[in-house]
PDB file of C-alpha atoms in Angstrom:
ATOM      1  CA  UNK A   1       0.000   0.000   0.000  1.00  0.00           C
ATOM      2  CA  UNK A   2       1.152   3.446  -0.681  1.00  0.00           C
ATOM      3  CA  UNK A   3       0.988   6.305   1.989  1.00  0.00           C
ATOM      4  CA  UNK A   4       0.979   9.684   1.023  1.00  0.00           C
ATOM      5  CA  UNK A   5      -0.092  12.996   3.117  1.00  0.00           C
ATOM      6  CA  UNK A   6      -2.798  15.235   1.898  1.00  0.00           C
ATOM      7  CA  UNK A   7      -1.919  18.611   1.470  1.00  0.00           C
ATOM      8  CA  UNK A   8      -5.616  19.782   1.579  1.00  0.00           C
ATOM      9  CA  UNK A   9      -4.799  23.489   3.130  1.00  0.00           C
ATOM     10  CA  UNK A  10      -2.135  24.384   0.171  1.00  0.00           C
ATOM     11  CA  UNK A  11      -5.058  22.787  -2.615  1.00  0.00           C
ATOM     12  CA  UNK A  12      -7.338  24.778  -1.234  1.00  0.00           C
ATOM     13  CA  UNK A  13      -5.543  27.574  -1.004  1.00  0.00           C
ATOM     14  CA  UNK A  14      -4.341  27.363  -4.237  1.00  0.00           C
ATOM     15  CA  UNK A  15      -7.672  27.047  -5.578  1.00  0.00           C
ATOM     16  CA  UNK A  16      -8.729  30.285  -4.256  1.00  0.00           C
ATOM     17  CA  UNK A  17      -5.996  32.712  -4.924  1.00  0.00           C
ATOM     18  CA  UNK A  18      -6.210  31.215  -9.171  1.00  0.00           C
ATOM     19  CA  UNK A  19      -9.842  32.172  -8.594  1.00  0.00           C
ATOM     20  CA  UNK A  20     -10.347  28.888 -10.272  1.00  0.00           C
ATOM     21  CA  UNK A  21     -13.768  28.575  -8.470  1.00  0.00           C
ATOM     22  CA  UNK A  22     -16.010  30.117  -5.651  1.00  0.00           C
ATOM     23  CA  UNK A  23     -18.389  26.980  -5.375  1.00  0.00           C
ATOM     24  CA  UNK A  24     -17.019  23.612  -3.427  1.00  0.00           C
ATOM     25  CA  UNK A  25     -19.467  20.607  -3.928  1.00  0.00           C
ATOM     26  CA  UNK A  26     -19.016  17.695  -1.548  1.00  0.00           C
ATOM     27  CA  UNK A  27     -20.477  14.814  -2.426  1.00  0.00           C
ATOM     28  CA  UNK A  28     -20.930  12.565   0.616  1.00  0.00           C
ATOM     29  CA  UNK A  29     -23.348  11.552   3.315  1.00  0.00           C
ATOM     30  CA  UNK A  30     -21.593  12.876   6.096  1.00  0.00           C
ATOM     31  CA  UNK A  31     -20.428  16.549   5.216  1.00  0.00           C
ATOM     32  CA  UNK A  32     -16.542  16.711   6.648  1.00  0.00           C
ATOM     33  CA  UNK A  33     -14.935  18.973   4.263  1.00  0.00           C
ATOM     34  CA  UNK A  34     -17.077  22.359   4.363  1.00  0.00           C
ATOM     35  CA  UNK A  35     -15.698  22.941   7.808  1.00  0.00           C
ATOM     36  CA  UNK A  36     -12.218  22.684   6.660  1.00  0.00           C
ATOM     37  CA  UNK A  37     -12.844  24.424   3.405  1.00  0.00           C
ATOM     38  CA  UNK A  38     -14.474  27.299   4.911  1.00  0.00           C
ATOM     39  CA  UNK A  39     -10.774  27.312   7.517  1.00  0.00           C
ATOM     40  CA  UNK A  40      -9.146  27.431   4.609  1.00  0.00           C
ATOM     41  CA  UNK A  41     -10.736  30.366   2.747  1.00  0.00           C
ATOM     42  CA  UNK A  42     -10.979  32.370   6.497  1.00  0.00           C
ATOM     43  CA  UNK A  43      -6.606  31.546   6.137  1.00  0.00           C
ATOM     44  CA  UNK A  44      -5.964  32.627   2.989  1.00  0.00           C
ATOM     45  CA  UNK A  45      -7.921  35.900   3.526  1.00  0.00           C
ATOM     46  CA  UNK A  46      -7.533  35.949  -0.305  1.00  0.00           C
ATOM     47  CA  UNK A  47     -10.815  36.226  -1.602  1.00  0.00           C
ATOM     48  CA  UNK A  48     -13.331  38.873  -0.599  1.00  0.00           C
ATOM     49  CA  UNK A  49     -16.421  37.047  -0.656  1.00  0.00           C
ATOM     50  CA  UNK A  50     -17.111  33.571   1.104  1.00  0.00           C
ATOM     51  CA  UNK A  51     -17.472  30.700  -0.987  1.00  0.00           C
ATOM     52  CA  UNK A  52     -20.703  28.776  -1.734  1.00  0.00           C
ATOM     53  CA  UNK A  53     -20.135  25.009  -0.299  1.00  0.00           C
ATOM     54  CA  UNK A  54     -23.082  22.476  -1.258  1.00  0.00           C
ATOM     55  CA  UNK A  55     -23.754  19.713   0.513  1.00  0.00           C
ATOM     56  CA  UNK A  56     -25.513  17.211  -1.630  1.00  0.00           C
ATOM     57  CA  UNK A  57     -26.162  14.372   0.770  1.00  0.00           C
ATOM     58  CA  UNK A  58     -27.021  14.811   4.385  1.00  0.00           C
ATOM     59  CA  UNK A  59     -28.508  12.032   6.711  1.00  0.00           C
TER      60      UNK A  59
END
């Protein structure tokens, strides 16, 4: 098996200062990310505006 760390903060944060999109979709039943991608956006104080983060499953 190969082991490799996430870099989630740096894709994130990447994401937002190419402006390559304002809207996060996660796709899951038990919404986990939109926490950490709203940390992220709050971090890179990059982008005026919040982001829009769907959540298309919820239980």
């Amino acid at each position: 098996m190969y082991e490799k760390t996430v870099r989630f903060y740096d894709a994130i944060a990447a994401i937002i200062k190419d402006e390559a999109a304002n809207v996060f979709l996660e796709i899951s039943p038990h919404p986990v990310l939109a926490t950490s991608i709203r940390e992220c956006c709050k971090l890179t104080n990059q982008q005026q505006s919040s982001p829009l983060i769907l959540l298309t499953l919820k239980r």
